[in-house]
PDB file of C-alpha atoms and ligand atoms in Angstrom:
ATOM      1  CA  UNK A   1     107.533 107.881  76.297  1.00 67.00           C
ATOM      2  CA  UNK A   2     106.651 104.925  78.666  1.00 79.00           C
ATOM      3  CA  UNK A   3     109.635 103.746  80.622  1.00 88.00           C
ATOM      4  CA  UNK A   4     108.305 100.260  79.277  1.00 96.00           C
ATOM      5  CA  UNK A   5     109.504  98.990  76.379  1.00 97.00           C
ATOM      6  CA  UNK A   6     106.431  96.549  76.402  1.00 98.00           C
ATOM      7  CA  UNK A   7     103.406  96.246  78.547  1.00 98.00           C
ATOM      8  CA  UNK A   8     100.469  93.473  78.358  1.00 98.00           C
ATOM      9  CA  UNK A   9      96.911  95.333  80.354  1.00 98.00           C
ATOM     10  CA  UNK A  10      94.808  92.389  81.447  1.00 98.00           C
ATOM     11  CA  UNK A  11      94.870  90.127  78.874  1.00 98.00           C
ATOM     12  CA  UNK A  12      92.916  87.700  78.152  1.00 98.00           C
ATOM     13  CA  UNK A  13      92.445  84.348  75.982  1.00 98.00           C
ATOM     14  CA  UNK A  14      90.526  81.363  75.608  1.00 98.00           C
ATOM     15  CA  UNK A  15      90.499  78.961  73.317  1.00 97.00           C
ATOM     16  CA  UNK A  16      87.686  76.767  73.317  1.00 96.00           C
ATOM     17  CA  UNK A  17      87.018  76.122  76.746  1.00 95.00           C
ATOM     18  CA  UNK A  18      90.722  76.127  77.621  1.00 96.00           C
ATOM     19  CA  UNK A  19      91.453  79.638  79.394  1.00 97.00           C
ATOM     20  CA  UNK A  20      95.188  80.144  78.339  1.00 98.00           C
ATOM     21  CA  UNK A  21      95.152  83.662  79.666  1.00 98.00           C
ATOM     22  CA  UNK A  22      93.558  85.374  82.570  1.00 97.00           C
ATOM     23  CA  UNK A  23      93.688  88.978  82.970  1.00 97.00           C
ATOM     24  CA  UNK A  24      97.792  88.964  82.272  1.00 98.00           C
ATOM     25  CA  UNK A  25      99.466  92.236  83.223  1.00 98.00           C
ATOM     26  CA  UNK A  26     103.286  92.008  82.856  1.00 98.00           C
ATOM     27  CA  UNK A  27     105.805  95.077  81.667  1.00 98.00           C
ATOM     28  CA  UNK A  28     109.097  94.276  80.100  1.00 98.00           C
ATOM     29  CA  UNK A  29     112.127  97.381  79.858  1.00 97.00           C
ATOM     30  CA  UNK A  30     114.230  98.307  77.268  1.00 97.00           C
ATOM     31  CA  UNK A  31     117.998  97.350  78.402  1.00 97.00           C
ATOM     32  CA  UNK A  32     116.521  94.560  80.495  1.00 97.00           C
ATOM     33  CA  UNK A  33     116.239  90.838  80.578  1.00 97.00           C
ATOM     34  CA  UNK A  34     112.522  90.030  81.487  1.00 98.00           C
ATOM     35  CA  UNK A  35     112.316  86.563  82.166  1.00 97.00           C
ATOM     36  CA  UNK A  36     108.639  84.507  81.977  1.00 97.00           C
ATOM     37  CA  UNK A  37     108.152  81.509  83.918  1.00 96.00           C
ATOM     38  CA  UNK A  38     105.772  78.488  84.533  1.00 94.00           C
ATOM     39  CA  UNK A  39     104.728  75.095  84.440  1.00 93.00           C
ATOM     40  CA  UNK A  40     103.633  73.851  81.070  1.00 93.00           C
ATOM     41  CA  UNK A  41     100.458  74.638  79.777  1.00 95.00           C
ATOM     42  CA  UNK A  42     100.385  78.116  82.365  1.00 96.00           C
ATOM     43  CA  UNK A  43     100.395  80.535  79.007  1.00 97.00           C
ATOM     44  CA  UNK A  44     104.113  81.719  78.777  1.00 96.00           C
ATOM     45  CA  UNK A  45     103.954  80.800  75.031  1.00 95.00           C
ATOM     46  CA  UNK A  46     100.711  82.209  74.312  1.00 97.00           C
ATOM     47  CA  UNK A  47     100.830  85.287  75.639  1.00 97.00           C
ATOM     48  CA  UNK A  48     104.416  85.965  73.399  1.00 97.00           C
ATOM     49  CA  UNK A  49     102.401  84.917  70.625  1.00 96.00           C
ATOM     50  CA  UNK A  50     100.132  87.891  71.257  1.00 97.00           C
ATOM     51  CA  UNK A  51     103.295  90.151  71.544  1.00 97.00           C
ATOM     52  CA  UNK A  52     104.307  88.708  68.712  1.00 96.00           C
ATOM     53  CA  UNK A  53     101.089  89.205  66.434  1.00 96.00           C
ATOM     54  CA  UNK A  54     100.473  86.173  65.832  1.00 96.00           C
ATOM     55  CA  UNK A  55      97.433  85.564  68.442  1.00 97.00           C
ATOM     56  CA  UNK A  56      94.982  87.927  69.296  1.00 97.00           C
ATOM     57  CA  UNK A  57      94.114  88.894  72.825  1.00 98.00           C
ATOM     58  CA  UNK A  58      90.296  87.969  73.519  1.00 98.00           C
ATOM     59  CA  UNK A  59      90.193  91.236  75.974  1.00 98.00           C
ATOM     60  CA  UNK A  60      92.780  93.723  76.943  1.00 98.00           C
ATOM     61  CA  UNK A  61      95.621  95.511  75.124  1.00 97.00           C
ATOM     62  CA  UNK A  62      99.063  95.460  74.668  1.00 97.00           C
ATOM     63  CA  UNK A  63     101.191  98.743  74.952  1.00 97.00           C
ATOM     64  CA  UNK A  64     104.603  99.899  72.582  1.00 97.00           C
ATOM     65  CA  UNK A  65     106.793 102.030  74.580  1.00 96.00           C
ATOM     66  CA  UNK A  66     103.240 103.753  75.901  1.00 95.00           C
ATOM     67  CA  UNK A  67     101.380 103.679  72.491  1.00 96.00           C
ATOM     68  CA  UNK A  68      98.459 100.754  71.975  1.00 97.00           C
ATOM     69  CA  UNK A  69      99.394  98.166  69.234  1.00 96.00           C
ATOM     70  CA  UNK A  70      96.999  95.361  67.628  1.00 94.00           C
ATOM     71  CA  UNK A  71      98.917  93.720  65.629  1.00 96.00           C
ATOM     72  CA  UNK A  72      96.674  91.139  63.188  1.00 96.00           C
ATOM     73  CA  UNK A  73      99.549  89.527  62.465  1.00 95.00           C
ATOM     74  CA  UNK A  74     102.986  88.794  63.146  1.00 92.00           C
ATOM     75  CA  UNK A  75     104.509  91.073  59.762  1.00 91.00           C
ATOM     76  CA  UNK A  76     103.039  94.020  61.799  1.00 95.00           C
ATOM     77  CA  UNK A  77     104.918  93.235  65.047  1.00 95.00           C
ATOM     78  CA  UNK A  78     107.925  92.828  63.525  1.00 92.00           C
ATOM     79  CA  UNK A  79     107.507  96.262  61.457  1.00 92.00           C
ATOM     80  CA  UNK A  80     107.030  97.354  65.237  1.00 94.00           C
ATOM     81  CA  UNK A  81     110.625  96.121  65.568  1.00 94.00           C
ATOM     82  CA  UNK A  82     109.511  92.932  67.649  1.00 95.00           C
ATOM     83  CA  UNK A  83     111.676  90.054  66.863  1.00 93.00           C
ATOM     84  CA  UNK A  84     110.628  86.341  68.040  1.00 92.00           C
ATOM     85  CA  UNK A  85     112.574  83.124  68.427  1.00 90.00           C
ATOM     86  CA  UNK A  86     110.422  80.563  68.274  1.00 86.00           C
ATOM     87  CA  UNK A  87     111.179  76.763  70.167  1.00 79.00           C
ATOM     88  CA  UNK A  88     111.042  75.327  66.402  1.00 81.00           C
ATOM     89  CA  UNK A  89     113.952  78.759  65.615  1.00 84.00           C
ATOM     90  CA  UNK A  90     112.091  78.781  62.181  1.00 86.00           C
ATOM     91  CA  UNK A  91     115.163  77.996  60.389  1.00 91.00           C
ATOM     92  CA  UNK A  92     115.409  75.901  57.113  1.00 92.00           C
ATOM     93  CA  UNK A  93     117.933  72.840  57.061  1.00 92.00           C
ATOM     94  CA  UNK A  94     118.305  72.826  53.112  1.00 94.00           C
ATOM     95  CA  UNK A  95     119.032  76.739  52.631  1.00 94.00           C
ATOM     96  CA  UNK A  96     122.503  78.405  53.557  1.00 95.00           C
ATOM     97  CA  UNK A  97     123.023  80.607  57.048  1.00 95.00           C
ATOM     98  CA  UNK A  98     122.662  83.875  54.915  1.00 94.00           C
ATOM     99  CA  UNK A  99     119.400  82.606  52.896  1.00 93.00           C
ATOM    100  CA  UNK A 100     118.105  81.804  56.452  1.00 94.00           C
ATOM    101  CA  UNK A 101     119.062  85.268  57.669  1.00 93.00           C
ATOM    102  CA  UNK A 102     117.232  87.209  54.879  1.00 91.00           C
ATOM    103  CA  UNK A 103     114.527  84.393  54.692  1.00 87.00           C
ATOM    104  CA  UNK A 104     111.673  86.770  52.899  1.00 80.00           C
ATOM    105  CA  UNK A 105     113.628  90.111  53.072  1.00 80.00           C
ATOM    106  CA  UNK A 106     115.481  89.357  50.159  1.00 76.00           C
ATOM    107  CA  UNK A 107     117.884  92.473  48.952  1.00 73.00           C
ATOM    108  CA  UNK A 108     116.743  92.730  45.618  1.00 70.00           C
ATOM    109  CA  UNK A 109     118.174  95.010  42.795  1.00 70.00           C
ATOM    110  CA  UNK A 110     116.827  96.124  39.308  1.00 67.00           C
ATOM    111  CA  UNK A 111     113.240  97.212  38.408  1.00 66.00           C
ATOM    112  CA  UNK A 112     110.128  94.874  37.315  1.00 65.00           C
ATOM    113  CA  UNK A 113     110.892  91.748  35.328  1.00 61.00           C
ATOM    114  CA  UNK A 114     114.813  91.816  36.058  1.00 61.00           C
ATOM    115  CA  UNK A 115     114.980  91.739  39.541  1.00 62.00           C
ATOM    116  CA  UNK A 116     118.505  90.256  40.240  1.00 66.00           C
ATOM    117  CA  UNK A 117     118.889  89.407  44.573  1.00 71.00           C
ATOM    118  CA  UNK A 118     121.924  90.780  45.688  1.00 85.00           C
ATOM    119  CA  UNK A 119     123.610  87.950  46.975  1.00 86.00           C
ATOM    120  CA  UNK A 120     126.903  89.770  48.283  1.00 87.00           C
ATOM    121  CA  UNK A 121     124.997  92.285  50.013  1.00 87.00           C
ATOM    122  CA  UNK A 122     123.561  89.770  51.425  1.00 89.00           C
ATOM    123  CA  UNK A 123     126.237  87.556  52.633  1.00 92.00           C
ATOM    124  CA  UNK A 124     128.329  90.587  53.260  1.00 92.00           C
ATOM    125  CA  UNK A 125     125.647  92.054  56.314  1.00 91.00           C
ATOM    126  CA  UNK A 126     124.601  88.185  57.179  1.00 93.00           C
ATOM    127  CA  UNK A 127     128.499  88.257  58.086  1.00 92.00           C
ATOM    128  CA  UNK A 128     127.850  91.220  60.117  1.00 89.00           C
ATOM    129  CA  UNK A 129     124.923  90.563  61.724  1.00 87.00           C
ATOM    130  CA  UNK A 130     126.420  87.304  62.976  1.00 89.00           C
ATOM    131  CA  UNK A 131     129.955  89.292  64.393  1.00 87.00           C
ATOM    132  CA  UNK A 132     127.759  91.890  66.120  1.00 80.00           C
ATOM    133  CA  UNK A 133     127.299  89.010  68.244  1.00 78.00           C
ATOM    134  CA  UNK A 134     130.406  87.923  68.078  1.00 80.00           C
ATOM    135  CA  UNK A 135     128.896  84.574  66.812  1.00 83.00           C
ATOM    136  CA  UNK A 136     131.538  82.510  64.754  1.00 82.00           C
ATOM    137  CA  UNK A 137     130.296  80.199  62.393  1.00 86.00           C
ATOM    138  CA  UNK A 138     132.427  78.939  59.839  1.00 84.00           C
ATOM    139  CA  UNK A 139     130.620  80.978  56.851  1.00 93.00           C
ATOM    140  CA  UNK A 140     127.595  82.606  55.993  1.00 94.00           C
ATOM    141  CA  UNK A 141     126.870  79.769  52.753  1.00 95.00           C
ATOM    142  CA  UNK A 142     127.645  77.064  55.254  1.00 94.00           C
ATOM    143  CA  UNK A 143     123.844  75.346  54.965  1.00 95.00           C
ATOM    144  CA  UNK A 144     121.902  74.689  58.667  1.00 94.00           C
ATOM    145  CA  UNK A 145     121.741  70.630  58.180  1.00 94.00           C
ATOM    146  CA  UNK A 146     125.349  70.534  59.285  1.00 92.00           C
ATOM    147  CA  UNK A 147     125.240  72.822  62.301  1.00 91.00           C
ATOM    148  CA  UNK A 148     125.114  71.991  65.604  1.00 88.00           C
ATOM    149  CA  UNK A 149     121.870  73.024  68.415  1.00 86.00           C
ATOM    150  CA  UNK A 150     124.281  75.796  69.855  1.00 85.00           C
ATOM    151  CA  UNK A 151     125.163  76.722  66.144  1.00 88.00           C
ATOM    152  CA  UNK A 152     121.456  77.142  65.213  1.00 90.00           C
ATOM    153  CA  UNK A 153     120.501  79.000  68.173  1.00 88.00           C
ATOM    154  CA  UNK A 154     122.804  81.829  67.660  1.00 88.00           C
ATOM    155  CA  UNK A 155     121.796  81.831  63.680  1.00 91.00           C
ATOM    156  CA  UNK A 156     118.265  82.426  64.804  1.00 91.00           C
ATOM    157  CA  UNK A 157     118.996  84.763  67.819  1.00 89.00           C
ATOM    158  CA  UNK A 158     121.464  86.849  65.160  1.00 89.00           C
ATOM    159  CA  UNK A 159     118.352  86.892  62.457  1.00 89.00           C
ATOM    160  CA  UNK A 160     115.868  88.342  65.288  1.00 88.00           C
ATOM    161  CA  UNK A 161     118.340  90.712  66.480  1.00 85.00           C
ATOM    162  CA  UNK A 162     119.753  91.765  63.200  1.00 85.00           C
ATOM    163  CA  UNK A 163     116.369  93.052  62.397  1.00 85.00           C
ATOM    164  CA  UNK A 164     114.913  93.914  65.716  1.00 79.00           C
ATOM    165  CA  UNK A 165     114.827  97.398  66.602  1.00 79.00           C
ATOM    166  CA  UNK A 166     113.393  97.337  70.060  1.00 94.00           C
ATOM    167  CA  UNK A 167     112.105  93.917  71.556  1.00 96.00           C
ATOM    168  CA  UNK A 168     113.483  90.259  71.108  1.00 95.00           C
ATOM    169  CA  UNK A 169     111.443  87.513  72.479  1.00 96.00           C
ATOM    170  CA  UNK A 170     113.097  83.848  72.509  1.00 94.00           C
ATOM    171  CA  UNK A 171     110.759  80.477  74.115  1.00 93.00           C
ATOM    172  CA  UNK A 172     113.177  78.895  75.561  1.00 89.00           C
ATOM    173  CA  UNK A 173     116.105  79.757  73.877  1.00 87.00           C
ATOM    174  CA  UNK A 174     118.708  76.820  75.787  1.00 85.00           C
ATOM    175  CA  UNK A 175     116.465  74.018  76.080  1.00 83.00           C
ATOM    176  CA  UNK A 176     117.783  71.850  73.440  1.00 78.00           C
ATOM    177  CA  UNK A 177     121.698  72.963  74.277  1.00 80.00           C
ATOM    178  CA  UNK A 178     124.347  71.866  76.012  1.00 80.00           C
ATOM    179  CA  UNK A 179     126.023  73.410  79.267  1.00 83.00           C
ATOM    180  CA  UNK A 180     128.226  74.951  76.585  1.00 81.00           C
ATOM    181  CA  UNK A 181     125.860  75.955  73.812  1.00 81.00           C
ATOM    182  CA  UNK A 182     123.852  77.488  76.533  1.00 85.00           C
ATOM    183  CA  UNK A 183     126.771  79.551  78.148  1.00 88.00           C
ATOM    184  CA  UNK A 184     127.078  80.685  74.687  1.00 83.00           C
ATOM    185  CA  UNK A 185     123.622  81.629  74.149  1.00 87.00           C
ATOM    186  CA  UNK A 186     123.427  83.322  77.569  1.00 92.00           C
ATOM    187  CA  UNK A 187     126.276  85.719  76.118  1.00 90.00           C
ATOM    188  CA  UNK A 188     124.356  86.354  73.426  1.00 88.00           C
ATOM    189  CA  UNK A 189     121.259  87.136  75.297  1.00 92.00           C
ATOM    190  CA  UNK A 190     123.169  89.495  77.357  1.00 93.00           C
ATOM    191  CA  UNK A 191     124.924  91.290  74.316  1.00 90.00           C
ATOM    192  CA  UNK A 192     121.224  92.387  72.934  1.00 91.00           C
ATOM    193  CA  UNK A 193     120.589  94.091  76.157  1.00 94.00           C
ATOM    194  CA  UNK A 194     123.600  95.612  76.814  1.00 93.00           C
ATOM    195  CA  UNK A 195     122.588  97.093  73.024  1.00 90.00           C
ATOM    196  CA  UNK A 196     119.549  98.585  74.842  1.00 93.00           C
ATOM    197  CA  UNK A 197     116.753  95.907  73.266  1.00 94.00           C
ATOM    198  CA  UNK A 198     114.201  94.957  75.766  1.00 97.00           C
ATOM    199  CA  UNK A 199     114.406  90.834  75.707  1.00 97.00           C
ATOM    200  CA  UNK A 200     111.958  88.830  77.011  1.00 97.00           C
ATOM    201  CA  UNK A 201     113.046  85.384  77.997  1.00 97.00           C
ATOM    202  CA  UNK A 202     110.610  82.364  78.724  1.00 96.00           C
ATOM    203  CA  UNK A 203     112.872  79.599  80.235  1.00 92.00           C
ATOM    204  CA  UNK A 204     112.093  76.513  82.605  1.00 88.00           C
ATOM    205  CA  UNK A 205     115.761  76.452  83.615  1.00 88.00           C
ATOM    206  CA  UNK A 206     115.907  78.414  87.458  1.00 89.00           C
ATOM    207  CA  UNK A 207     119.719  78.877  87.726  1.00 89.00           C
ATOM    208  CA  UNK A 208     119.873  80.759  84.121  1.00 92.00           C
ATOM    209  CA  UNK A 209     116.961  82.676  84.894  1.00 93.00           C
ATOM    210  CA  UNK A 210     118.511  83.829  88.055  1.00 93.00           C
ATOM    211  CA  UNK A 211     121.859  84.806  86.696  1.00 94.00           C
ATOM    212  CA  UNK A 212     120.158  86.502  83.484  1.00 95.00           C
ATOM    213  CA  UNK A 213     116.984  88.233  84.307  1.00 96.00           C
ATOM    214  CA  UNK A 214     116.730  91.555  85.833  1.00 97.00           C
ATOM    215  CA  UNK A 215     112.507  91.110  86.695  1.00 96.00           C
ATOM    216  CA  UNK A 216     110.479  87.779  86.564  1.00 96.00           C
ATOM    217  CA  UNK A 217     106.885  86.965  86.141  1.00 97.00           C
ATOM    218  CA  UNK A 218     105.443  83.826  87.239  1.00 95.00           C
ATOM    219  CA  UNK A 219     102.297  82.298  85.571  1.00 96.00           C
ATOM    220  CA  UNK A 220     100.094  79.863  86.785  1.00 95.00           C
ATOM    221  CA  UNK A 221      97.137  78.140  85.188  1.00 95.00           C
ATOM    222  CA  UNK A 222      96.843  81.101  82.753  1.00 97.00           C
ATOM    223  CA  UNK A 223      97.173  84.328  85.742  1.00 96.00           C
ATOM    224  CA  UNK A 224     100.767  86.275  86.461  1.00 96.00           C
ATOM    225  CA  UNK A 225     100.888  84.760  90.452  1.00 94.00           C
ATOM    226  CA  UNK A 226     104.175  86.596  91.023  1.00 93.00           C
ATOM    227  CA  UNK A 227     106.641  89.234  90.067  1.00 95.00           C
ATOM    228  CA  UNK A 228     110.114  89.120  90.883  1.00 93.00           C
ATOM    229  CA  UNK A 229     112.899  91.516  91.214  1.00 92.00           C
ATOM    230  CA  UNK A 230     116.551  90.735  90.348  1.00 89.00           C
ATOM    231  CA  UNK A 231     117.515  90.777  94.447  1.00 88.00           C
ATOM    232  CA  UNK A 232     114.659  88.530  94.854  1.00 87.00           C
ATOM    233  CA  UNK A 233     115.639  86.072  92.441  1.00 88.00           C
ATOM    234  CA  UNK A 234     116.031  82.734  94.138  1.00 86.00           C
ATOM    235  CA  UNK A 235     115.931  79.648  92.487  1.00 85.00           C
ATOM    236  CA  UNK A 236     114.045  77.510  95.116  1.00 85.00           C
ATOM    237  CA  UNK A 237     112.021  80.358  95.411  1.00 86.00           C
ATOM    238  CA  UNK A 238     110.781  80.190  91.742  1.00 87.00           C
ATOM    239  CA  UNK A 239     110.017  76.372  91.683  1.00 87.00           C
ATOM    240  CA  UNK A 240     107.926  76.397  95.212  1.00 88.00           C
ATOM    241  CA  UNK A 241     106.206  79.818  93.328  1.00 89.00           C
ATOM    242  CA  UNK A 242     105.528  77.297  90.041  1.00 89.00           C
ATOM    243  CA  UNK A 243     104.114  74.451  91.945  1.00 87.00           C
ATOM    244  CA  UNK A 244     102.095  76.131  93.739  1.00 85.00           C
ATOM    245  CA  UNK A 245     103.839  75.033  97.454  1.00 84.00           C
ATOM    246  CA  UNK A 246     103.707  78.841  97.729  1.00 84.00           C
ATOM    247  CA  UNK A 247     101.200  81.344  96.495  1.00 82.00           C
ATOM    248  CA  UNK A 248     102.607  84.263  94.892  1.00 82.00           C
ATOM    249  CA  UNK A 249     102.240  87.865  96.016  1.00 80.00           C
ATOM    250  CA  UNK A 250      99.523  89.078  92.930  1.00 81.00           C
ATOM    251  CA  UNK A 251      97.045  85.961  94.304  1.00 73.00           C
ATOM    252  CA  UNK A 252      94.580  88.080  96.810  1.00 61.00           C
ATOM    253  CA  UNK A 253      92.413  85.417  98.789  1.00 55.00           C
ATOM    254  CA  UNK A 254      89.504  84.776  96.038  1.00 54.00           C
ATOM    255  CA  UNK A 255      92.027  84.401  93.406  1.00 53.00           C
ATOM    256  CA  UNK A 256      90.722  80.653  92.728  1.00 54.00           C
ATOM    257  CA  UNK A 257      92.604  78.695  90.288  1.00 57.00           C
ATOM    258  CA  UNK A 258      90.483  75.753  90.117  1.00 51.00           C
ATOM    259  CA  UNK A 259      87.797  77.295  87.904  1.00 50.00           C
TER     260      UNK A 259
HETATM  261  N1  ADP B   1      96.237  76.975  69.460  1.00 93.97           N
HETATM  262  C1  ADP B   1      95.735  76.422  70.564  1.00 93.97           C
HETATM  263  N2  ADP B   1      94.559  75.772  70.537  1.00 93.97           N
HETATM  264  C2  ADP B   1      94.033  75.221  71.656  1.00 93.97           C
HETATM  265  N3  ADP B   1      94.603  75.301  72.869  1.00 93.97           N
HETATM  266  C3  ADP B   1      95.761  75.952  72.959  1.00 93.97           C
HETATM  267  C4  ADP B   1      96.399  76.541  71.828  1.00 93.97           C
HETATM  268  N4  ADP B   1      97.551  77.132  72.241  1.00 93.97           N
HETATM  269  C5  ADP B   1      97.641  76.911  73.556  1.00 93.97           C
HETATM  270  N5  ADP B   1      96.572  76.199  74.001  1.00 93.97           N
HETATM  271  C6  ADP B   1      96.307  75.814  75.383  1.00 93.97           C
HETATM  272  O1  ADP B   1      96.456  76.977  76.175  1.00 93.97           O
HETATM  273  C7  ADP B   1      97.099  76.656  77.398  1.00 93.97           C
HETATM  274  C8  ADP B   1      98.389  77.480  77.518  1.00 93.97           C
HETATM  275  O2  ADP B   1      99.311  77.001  76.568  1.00 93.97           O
HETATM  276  P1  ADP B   1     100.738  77.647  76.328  1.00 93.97           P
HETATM  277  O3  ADP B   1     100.568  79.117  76.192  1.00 93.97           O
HETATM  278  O4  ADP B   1     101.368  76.927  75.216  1.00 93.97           O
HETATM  279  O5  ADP B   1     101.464  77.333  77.700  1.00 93.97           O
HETATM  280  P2  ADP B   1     103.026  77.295  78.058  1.00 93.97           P
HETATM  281  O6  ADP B   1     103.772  77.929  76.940  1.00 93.97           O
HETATM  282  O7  ADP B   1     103.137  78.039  79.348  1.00 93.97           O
HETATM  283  O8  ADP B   1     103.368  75.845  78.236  1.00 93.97           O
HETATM  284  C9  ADP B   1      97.328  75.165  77.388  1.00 93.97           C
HETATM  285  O9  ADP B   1      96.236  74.551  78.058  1.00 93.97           O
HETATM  286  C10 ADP B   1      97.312  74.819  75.923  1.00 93.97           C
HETATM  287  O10 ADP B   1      96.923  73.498  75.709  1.00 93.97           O
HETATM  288 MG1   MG B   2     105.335  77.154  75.716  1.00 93.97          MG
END
């Protein structure tokens, strides 16, 4: 087996005439926080999306512990055991915690017309996918209107870890938190690798990415310009590498990014 958990081969995508990806090679390990960084609009969220099944590379290919996927949708990534956290957390205000965490895997008992859902199942493991984490929310039919950012970002971390075998992908998992809520969520983050998942973190904020990742990529304008080792990790570093005040060790001298 591959000693990566996930690996991205020169991909490639366009949309239109917008080139959101440029021959992207990156490799994320299992037990490992890979972190994904970049100014807006450089391709971090596109190129999880193509992890995540629900874009498709233009050229290129992504690799599953060594074995090619193409996922044509996002149903077949997560069968692959890759969980996603999306910036919007995909969550729905009007439905309780544990309808949220089995949102369309519904336990269901009895045969054709007399389906019955098990509800205690289900708010019996909702209960224990949310103290695996050691999350504590008041309880499971509490309903998300009433909880706070924090709150909601460990429901929808706990729902893509509860079901992800292998690889959990969040966008930007603290930007709408507290120094707190983020502390919190950092935990959390740290918890699924110390479980052995591979994580893959895209975050604009330096100082968390420093103190959680164990490898960076940097992006720019749709290429990877850098990759970054945990004793490389340097905050300054990172935002000069982002900018483009310096040039990033995977940019050889015709790698143009004006085109
Ligand atoms: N569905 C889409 N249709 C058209 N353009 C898109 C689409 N998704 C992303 N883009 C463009 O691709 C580029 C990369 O976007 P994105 O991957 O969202 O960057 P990031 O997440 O790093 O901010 C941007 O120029 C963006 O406008
Ligand atoms: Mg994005």
């Amino acid at each position: 087996m591959s000693e990566y958990a996930v690996a991205c081969h020169n991909v490639s995508k366009a949309f239109g005439s917008v080139k959101a990806l440029r021959d992207v090679s990156i490799t994320a390990k299992a037990g490992e926080v890979t972190a994904i960084i970049g100014d807006n609009g450089a391709g971090k969220s596109t190129l999880i999306k193509i992890v995540a099944g629900v874009e498709q590379a233009d050229s290129g290919h992504i690799d599953l512990f060594g074995q090619q996927v193409d996922f044509t949708n996002p149903e077949e990534a997560r069968q692959a055991g890759i969980e996603t956290v999306y910036q919007t957390l995909g969550l729905i205000e009007d439905l309780t915690i544990w309808q949220n965490l089995f949102l369309n895997r519904e336990i269901v008992t009895g045969f054709g017309p007399i389906q019955l859902m098990n509800k205690r199942v289900m708010r019996q493991r909702s209960h224990e996918m949310l103290t695996a984490l050691d999350v504590h929310i008041p309880s499971v039919r509490a309903r998300v209107r009433g909880l706070s950012g924090g709150q909601r970002q460990a429901v929808a971390i706990s729902r893509a870890a509860g079901w992800s075998s292998r690889v959990v992908i969040m966008d930007e998992p603290t930007a709408a938190l507290g120094v707190r809520e983020s502390a919190k969520v950092e935990e959390l983050i740290e918890r699924l690798k110390d479980k052995g998942l591979a994580v893959i973190v895209i975050s604009h904020n330096f100082d968390q990415v420093v103190r959680l990742a164990d490898r960076v990529w940097v992006m720019r304008q749709g290429r990877v310009i850098a990759e970054l080792s945990q004793e490389e990790l340097d905050a300054a570093q990172m935002v000069a590498l982002i900018t483009g005040a310096a040039k990033g060790d995977k940019l050889n001298e015709s790698g143009d990014l004006d085109d």
